[in-house]
Coordinates of C-alpha atoms in Angstrom, one line a residue:
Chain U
X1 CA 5.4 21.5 -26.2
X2 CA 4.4 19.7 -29.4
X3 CA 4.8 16.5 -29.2
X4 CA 4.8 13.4 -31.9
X5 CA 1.5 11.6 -32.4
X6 CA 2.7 8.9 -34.0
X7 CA 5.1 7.5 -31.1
X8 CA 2.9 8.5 -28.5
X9 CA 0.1 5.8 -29.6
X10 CA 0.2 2.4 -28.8
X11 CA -2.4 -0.8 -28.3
X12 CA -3.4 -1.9 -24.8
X13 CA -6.9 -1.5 -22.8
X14 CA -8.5 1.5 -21.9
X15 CA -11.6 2.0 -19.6
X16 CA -14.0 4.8 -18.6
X17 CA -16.2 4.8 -15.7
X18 CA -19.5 6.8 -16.0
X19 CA -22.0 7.4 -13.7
X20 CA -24.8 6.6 -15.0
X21 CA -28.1 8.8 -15.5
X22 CA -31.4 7.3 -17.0
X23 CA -30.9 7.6 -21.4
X24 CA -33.7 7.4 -23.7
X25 CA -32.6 6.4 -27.3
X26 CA -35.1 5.8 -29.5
X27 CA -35.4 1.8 -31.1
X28 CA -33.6 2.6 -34.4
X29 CA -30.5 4.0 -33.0
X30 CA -30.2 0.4 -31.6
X31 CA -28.7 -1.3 -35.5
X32 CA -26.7 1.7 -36.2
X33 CA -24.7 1.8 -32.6
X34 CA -24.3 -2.1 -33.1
X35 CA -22.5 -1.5 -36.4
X36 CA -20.6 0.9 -35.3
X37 CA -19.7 -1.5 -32.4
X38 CA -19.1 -4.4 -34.7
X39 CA -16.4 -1.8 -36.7
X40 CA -14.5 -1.0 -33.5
X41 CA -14.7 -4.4 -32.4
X42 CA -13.0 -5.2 -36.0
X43 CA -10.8 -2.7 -36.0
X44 CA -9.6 -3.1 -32.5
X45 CA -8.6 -6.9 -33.1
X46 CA -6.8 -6.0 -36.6
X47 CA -4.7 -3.6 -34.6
X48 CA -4.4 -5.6 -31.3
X49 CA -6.4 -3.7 -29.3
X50 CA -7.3 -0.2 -28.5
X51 CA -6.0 2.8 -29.4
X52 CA -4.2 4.6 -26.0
X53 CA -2.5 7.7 -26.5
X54 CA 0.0 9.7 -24.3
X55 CA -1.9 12.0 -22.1
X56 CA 0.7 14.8 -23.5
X57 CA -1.1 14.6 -27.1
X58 CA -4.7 15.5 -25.9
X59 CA -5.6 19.3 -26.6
X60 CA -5.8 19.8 -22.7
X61 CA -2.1 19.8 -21.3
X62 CA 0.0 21.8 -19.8
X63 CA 2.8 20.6 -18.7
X64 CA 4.2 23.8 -16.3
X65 CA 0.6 22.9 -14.8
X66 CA 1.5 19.7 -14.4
X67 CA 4.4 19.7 -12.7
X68 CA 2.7 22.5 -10.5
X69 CA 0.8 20.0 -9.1
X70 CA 3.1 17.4 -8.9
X71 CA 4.9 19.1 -6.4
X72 CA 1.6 20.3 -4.7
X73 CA 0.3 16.9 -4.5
X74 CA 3.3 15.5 -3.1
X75 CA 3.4 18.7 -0.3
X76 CA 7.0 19.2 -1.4
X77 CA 9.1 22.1 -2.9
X78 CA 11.2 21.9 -6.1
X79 CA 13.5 23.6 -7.8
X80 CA 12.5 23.8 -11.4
X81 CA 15.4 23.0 -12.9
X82 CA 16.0 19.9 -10.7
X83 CA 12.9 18.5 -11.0
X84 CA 12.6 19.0 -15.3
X85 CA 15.7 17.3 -15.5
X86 CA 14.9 14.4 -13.0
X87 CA 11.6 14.0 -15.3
X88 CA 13.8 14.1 -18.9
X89 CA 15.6 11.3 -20.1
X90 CA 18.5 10.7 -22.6
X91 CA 16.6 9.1 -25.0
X92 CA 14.4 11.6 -25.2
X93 CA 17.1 14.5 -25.8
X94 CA 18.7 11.7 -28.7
X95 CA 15.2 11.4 -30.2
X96 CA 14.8 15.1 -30.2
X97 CA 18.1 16.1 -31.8
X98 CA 17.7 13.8 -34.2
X99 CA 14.6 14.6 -35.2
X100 CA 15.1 18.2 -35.3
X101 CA 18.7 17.6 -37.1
X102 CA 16.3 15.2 -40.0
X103 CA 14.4 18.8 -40.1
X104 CA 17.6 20.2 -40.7
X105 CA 17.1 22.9 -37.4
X106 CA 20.5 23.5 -35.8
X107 CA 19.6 21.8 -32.4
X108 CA 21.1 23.5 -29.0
X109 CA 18.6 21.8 -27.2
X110 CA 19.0 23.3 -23.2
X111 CA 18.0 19.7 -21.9
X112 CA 20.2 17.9 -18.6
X113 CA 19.1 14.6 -18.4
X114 CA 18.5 12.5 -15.4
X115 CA 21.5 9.9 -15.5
X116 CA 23.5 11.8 -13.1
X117 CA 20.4 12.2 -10.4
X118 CA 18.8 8.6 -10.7
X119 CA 22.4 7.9 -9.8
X120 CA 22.7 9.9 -6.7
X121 CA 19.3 9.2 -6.0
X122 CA 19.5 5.4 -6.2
X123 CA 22.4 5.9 -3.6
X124 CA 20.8 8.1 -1.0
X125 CA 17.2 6.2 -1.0
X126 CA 19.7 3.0 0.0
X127 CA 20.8 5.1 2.6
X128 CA 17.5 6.1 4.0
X129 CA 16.2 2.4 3.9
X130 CA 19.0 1.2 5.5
X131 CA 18.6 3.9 8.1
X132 CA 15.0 3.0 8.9
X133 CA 15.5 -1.0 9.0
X134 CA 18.4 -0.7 11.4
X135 CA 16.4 1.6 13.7
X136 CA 13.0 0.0 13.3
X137 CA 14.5 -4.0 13.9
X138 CA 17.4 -2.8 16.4
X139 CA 18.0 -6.9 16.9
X140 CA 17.9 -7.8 13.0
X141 CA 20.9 -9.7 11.6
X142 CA 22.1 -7.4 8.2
X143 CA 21.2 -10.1 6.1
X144 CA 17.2 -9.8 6.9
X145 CA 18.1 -6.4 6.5
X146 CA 19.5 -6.5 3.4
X147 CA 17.1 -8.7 2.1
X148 CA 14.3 -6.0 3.2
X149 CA 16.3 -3.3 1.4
X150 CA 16.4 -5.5 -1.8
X151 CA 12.8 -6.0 -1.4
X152 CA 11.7 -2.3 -1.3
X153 CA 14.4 -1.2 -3.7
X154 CA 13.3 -3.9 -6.2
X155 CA 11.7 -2.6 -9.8
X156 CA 8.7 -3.7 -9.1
X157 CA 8.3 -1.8 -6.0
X158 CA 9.3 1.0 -7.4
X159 CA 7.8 1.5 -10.5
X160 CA 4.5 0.4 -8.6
X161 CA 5.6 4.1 -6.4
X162 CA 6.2 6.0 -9.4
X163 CA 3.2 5.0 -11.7
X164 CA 0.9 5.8 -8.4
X165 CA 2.5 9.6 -7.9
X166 CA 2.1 10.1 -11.4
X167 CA 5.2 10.1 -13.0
X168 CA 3.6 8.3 -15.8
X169 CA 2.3 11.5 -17.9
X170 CA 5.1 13.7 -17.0
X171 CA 8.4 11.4 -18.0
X172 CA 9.9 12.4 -20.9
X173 CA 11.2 9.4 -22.4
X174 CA 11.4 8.3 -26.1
X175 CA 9.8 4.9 -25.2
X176 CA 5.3 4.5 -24.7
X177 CA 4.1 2.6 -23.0
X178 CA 7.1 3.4 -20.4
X179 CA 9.5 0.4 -19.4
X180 CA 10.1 -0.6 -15.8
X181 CA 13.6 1.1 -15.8
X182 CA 12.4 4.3 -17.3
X183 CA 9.9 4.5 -14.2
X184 CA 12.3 3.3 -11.5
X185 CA 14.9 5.9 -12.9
X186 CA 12.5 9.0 -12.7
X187 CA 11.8 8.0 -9.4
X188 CA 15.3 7.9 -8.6
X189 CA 16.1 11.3 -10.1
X190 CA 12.9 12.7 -8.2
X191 CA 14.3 11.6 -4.8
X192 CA 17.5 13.3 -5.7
X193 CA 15.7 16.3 -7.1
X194 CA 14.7 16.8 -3.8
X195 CA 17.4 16.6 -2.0
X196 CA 18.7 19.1 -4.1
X197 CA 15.9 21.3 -3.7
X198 CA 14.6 20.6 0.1
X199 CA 17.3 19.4 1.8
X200 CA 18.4 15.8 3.2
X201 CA 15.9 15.6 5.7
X202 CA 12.7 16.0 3.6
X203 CA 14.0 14.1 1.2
X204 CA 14.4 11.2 3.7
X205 CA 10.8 11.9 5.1
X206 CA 9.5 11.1 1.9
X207 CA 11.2 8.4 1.1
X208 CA 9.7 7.0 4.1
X209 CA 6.6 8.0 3.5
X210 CA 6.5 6.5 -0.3
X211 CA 8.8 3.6 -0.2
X212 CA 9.3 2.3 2.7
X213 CA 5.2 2.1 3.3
X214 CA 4.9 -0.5 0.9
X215 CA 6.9 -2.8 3.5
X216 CA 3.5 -2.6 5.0
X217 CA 1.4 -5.9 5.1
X218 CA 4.9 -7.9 4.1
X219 CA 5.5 -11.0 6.6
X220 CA 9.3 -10.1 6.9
X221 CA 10.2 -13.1 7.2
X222 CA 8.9 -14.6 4.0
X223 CA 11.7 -12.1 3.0
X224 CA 14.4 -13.9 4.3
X225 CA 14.6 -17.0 6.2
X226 CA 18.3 -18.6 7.5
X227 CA 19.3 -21.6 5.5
X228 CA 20.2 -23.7 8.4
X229 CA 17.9 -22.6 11.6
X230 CA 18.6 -25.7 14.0
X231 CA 22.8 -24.9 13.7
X232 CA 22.1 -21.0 13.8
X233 CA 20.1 -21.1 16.8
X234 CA 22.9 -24.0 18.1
X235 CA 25.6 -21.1 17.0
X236 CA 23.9 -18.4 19.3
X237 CA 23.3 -19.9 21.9
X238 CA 26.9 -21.1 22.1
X239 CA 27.9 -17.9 21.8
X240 CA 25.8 -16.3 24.7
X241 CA 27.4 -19.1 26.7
X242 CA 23.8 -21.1 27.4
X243 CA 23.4 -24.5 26.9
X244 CA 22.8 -26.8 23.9
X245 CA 18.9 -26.1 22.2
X246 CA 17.3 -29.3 23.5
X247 CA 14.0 -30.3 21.2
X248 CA 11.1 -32.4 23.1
X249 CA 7.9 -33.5 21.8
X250 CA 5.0 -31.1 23.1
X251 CA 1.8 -32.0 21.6
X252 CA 0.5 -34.5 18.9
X253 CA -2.3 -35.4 17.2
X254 CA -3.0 -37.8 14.4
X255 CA 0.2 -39.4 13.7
X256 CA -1.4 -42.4 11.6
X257 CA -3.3 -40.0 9.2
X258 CA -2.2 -37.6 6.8
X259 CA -3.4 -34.5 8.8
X260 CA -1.0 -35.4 11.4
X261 CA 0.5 -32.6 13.9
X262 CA 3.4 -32.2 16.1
X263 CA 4.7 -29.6 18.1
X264 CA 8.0 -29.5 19.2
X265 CA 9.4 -27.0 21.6
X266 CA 13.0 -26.1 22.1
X267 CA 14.5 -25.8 25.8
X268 CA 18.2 -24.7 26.8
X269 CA 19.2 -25.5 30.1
X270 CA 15.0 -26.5 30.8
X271 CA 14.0 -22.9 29.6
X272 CA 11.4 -22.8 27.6
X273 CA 12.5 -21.0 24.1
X274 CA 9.7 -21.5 21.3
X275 CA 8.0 -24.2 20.0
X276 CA 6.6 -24.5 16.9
X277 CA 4.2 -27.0 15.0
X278 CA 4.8 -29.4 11.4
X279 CA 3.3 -32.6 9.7
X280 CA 6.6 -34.5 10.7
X281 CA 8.8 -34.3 13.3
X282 CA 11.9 -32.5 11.2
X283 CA 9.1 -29.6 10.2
X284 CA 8.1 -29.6 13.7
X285 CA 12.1 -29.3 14.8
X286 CA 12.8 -26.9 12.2
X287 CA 9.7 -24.7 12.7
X288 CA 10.4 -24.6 16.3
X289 CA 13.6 -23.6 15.5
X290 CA 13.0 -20.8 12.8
X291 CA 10.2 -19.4 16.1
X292 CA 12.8 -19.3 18.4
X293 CA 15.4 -16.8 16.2
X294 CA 12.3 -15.1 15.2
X295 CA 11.8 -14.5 19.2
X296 CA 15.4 -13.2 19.1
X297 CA 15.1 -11.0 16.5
X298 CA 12.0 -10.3 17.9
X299 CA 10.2 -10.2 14.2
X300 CA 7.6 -12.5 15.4
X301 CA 4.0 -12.7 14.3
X302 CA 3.2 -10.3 17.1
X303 CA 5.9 -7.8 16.8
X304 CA 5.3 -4.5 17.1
X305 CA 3.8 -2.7 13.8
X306 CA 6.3 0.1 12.2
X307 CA 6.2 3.2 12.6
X308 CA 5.5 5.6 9.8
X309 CA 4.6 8.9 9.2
X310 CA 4.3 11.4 12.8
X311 CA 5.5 8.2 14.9
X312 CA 9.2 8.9 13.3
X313 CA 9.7 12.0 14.7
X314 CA 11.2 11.5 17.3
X315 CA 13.7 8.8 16.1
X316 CA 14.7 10.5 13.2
X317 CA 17.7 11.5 14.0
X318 CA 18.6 8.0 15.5
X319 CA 17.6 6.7 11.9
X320 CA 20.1 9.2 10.6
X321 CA 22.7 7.9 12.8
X322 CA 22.4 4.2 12.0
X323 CA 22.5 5.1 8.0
X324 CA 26.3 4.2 8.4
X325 CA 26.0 1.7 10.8
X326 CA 25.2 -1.9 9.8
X327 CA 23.9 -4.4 12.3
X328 CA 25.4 -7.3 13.2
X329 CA 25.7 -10.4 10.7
X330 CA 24.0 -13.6 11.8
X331 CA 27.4 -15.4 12.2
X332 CA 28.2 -13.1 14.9
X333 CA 24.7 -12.5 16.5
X334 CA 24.3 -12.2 20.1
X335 CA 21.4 -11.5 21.8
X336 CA 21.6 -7.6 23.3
X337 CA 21.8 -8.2 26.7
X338 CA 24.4 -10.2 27.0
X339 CA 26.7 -8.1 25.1
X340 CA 25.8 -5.1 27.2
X341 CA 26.3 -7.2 30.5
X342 CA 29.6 -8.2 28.8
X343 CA 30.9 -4.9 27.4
Chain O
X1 CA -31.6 -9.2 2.2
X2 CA -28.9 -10.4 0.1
X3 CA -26.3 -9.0 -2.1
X4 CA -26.5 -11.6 -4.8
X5 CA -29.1 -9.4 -7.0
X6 CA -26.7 -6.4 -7.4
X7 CA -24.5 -5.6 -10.3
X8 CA -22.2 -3.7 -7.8
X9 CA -19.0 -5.3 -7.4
X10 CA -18.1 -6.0 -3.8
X11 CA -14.6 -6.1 -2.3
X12 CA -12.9 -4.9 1.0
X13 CA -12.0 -1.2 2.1
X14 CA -8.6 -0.4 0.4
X15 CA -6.7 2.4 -1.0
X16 CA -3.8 2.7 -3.6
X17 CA -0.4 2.8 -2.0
X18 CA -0.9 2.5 1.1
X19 CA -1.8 6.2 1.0
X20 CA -2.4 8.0 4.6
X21 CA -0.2 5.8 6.1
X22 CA 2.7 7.7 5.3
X23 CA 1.2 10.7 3.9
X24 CA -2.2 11.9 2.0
X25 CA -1.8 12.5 -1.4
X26 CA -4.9 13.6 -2.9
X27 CA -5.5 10.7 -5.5
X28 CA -7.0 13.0 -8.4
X29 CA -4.6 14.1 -10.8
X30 CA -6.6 16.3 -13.3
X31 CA -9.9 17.0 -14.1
X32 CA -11.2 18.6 -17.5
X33 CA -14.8 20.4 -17.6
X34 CA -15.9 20.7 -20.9
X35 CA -18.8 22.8 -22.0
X36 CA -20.8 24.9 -24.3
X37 CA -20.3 28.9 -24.2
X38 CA -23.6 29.6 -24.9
X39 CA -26.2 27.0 -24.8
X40 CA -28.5 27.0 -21.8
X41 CA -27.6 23.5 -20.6
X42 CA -24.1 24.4 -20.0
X43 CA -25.1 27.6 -17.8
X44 CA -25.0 25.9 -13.7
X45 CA -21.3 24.9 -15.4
X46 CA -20.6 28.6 -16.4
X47 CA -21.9 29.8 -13.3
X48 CA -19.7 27.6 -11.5
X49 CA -16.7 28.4 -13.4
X50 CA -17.6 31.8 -12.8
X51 CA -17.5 32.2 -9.6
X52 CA -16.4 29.3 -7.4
X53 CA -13.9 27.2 -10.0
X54 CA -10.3 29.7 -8.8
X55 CA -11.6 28.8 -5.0
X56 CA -11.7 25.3 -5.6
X57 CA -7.9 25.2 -7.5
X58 CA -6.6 27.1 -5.3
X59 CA -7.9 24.5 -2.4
X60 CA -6.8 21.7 -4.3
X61 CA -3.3 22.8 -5.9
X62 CA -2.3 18.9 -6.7
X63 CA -4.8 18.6 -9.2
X64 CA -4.8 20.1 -12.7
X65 CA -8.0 21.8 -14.2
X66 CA -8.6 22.0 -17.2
X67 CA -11.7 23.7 -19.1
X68 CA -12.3 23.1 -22.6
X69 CA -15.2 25.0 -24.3
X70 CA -17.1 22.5 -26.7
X71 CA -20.0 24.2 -29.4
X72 CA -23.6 22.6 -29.3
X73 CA -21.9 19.9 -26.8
X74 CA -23.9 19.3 -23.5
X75 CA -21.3 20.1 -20.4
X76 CA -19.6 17.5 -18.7
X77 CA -16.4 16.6 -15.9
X78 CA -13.8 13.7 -17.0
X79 CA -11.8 13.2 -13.6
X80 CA -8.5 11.6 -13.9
X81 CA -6.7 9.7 -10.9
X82 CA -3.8 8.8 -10.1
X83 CA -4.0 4.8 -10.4
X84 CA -4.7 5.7 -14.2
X85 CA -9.0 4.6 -13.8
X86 CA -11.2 7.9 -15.5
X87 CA -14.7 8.8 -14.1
X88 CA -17.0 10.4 -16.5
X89 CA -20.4 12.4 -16.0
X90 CA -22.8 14.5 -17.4
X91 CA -23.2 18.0 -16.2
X92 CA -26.0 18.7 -18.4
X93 CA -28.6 21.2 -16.8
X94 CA -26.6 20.6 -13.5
X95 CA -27.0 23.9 -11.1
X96 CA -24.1 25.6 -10.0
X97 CA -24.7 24.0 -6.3
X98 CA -24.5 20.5 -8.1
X99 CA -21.2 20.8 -10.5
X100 CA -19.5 21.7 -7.0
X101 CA -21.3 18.7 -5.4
X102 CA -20.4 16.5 -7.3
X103 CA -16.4 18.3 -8.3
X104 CA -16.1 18.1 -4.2
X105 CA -16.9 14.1 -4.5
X106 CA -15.0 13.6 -7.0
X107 CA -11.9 14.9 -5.6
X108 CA -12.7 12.7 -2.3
X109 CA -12.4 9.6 -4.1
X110 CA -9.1 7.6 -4.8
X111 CA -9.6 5.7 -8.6
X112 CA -10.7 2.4 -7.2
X113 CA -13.7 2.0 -9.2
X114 CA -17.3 2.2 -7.0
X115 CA -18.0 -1.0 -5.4
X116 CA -20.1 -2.3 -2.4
X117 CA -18.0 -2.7 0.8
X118 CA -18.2 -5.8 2.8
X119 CA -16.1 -4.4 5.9
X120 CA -15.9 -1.1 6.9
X121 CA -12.4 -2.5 8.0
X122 CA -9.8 -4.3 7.0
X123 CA -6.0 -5.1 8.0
X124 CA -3.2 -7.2 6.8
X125 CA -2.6 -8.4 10.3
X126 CA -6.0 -10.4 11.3
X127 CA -4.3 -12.0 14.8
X128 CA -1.5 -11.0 17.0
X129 CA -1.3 -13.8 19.9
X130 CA -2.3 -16.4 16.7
X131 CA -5.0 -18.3 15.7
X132 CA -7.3 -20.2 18.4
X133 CA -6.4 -24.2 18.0
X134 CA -7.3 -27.3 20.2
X135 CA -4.2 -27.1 22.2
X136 CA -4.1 -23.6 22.8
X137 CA -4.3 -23.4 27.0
X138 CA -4.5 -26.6 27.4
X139 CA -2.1 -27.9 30.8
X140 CA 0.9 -29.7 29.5
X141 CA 0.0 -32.4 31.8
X142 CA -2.0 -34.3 29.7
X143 CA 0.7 -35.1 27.9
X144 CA 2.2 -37.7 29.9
X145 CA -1.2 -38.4 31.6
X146 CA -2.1 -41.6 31.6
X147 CA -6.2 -41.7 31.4
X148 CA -8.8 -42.5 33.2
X149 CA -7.1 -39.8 35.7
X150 CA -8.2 -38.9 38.6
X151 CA -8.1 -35.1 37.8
X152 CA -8.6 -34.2 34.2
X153 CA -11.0 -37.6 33.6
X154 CA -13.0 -35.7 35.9
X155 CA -15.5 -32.7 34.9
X156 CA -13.6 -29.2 35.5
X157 CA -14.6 -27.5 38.8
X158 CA -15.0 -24.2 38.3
X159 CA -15.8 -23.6 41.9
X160 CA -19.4 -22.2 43.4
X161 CA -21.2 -19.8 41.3
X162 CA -22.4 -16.3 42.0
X163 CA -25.6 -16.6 41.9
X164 CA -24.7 -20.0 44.7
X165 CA -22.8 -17.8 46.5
X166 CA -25.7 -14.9 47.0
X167 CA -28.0 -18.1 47.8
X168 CA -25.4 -18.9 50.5
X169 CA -25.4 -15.8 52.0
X170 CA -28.9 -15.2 52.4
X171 CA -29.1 -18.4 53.8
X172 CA -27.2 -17.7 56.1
X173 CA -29.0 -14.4 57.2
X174 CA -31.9 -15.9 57.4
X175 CA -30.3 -18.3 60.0
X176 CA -29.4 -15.8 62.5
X177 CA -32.4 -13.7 62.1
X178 CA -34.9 -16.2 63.6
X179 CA -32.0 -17.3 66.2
X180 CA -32.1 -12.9 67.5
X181 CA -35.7 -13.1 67.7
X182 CA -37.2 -13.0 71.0
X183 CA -39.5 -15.7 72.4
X184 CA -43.2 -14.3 71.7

């Protein structure tokens, strides 16, 4: 596949790693090397920076090989088809027609773009996130998991994903260096791609195993945090029929300085809830507050870690199941027990 | 024995991706061995190619291989990854034992450039019950205690000691003992 220099070159940094043997050079190589450097340096700044050129124009490519190994790599099966066309992209096919219509070649270009599958894809990776959350944080409100969804589904995220599988070398895509949407899109159409070609349920594996992995080392909720915590945890408590949240002093310790500390804790009916810890006395409330649905939700600091990888067997199809099946909002949240006892 | 004279960079165990956690994808993407056809320095590389090169792609079938025979060049491996770094070295008058050495390390290595450790561990989670602070276990009576107090102003009383207790006993074995002798 020949490919056009010109577009495939751009300015940004480039760096090689060598390990090092010992070098001789003799003492006069020394001024000719640092003209040479001096030149570069020159012509590097006059241009904006070095040269970097799409891994496609370099004498070594082959892109069957490539997308061999892409497939290898990944330990997943393709169709051919599927997966070209989840890699090609309508800008591409417009650059090529036109190009090859400037020649003045009659173009019936056999390319399918990858509109249709970033689309389907987009959709079903929702599906399988969703899926996971609801399984994984069974007491979650579907706002946090929302928010979580957003989070992973988020371009960052994703092109992050897609650069790091090596999507990079194999999109074809009339823009270098890539944009964000071109990554996030070939991502997209790969999830679809294998859908097509594996099935449902290795596509869902891997998106687990790709995407929802970077959820990983994310406090959840820095995510997402309720607006109002003191009325939410007034709200559910109400609702579970317990008494009011009642907020008493616990500890303090240097209220006349700046590094002063308070911990409030939060009692209903003399129970002990949570407590948690501020510079004032309205942090203090509202941090013990914030513990307390964080106990209910049970997304504390010490909850459980997430499962990923062999530990989802065996709730797999429980994750497939809840794919349709939000969880309750926070204006209706109830803790679980009582809405067993009661049903 | 400090650190502070190396060059090395130094940082914490990581890896791109969180890879493993989900699954392992083997983090090089390509690698090209270039070389001469006929110049003696290239031969351990021509050997290799030879004879154990279709063993090792057929081992590793997520990365690419490409060779690229180079005139009056000395041989050497450029290994690509996938987090886009490159790793270059000279094969020159390399054996055929030490091209697969040193192919078999490169494929073992993500692209996060060599750097000296400082933990052989590390996680994103450093404490589970929390952080140790001054009121951690301490009773919730000295809130409303009103000092000096009887108890707490007093120090703690963690009871006898073992070695006490062992003294204890063998005092008291040694008080029977002398009570069971008989009169001499």
């Amino acid at each position: 596949m020949v490919l056009d220099t010109a577009v495939y070159c751009s300015r940004l940094t480039a760096a090689v790693n060598v390990i090092s043997k010992r070098n001789f050079k003799a003492h006069w190589v020394a001024p000719t090397l640092r003209e040479l450097q001096r030149r570069k340096v020159i012509e590097e700044d006059r241009g904006g920076g070095p040269k970097i050129f799409h891994r496609s124009t370099f004498l070594e490519w082959n892109y069957d090989a490539e997308i061999f190994a892409f497939s290898n790599r990944l330990g997943e099966k393709f169709n051919d088809s599927s997966l070209r066309a989840a890699l090609t992209h309508k800008s591409y096919i417009e650059r090529e027609t036109a190009r090859l219509s400037d020649i003045g070649v009659e173009s019936n270009l056999q390319f399918q773009d990858n509109e249709a599958l970033a689309q389907k894809g987009g959709e079903i990776m929702s599906k399988f996130i969703n899926g996971y959350l609801r399984a994984v944080f069974t007491q979650v409100p579907e706002e946090l998991i929302r928010a979580m969804h957003d989070f992973l589904t988020s371009n960052p995220t994703l092109e992050t994903v897609a650069k790091h599988i090596g999507l990079g070398d194999l999109m074809l895509c009339a823009d270098f260096p890539c944009k964000t949407e071109t990554y996030v899109k070939s991502f997209k159409a790969v999830v679809a791609a294998l859908a097509e070609s594996s099935g449902e349920e290795r596509a869902r594996i891997f998106v687990q195993d790709l995407v929802i992995t970077q959820l990983y080392g994310q406090d959840v909720n820095e995510l997402w945090n309720p607006v109002d915590p003191i009325g939410n945890l007034t709200a559910i408590l109400k609702r579970e029929g317990k008494a009011e949240p009642e907020f008493r002093l616990i500890r303090q310790a240097g209220s006349n300085s700046i590094l002063a500390v308070y911990y409030v804790g939060v009692y209903s009916d003399k129970n002990f809830i949570s407590e948690g810890a501020g510079e004032s006395l309205e942090v203090a409330k509202e941090m013990a507050a914030r513990e307390a649905l964080k106990k209910f939700f049970h997304t504390e600091d010490s909850m459980r870690a997430l499962p990923f990888g062999r530990q989802l067997k065996n709730i797999q199809s429980k994750i497939a199941q809840l794919e349709n099946q939000p969880n309750v909002p926070l204006s209706e949240w109830i803790s679980p027990k009582i809405m067993s006892a009661v049903h | 024995m400090s650190n502070s004279h190396l060059f090395l960079p130094s940082g914490f165990i990581r890896t791109p991706l969180q890879n493993g956690l989900g699954r392992y994808i083997p983090q090089l993407q390509r690698i090209t061995i270039k070389f001469c056809k006929s110049h003696g320095g290239s031969r351990g590389v021509r050997d290799f190619i030879e004879s154990d090169l279709m063993e090792f792609a057929k081992t590793n079938p997520g990365t690419v291989v490409y060779l690229k025979p180079r005139r009056h060049r000395s041989p050497c491996m450029v290994a690509e990854y996938l987090n886009g770094e490159r790793e270059y070295l000279s094969c020159h008058e390399f054996s055929r034992d030490e091209v697969y050495k040193w192919l078999s390390y490169m494929c073992t290595r993500s692209g996060i450039p060599v750097m000296r450790f400082r933990k052989y561990q590390h996680t994103d989670y450093p404490t589970i019950q929390g952080v140790w602070n001054p009121f951690t276990h301490q009773a919730p009576e000295i809130n409303v205690a009103e000092f000096p107090h009887e108890v707490l102003s007093k120090p703690i009383n963690h009871g006898p000691t073992a070695t006490e207790q062992l003294i204890e006993i063998f005092k008291k074995t040694q008080l029977e003992d002398p009570a069971n002798k008989p009169p001499n």
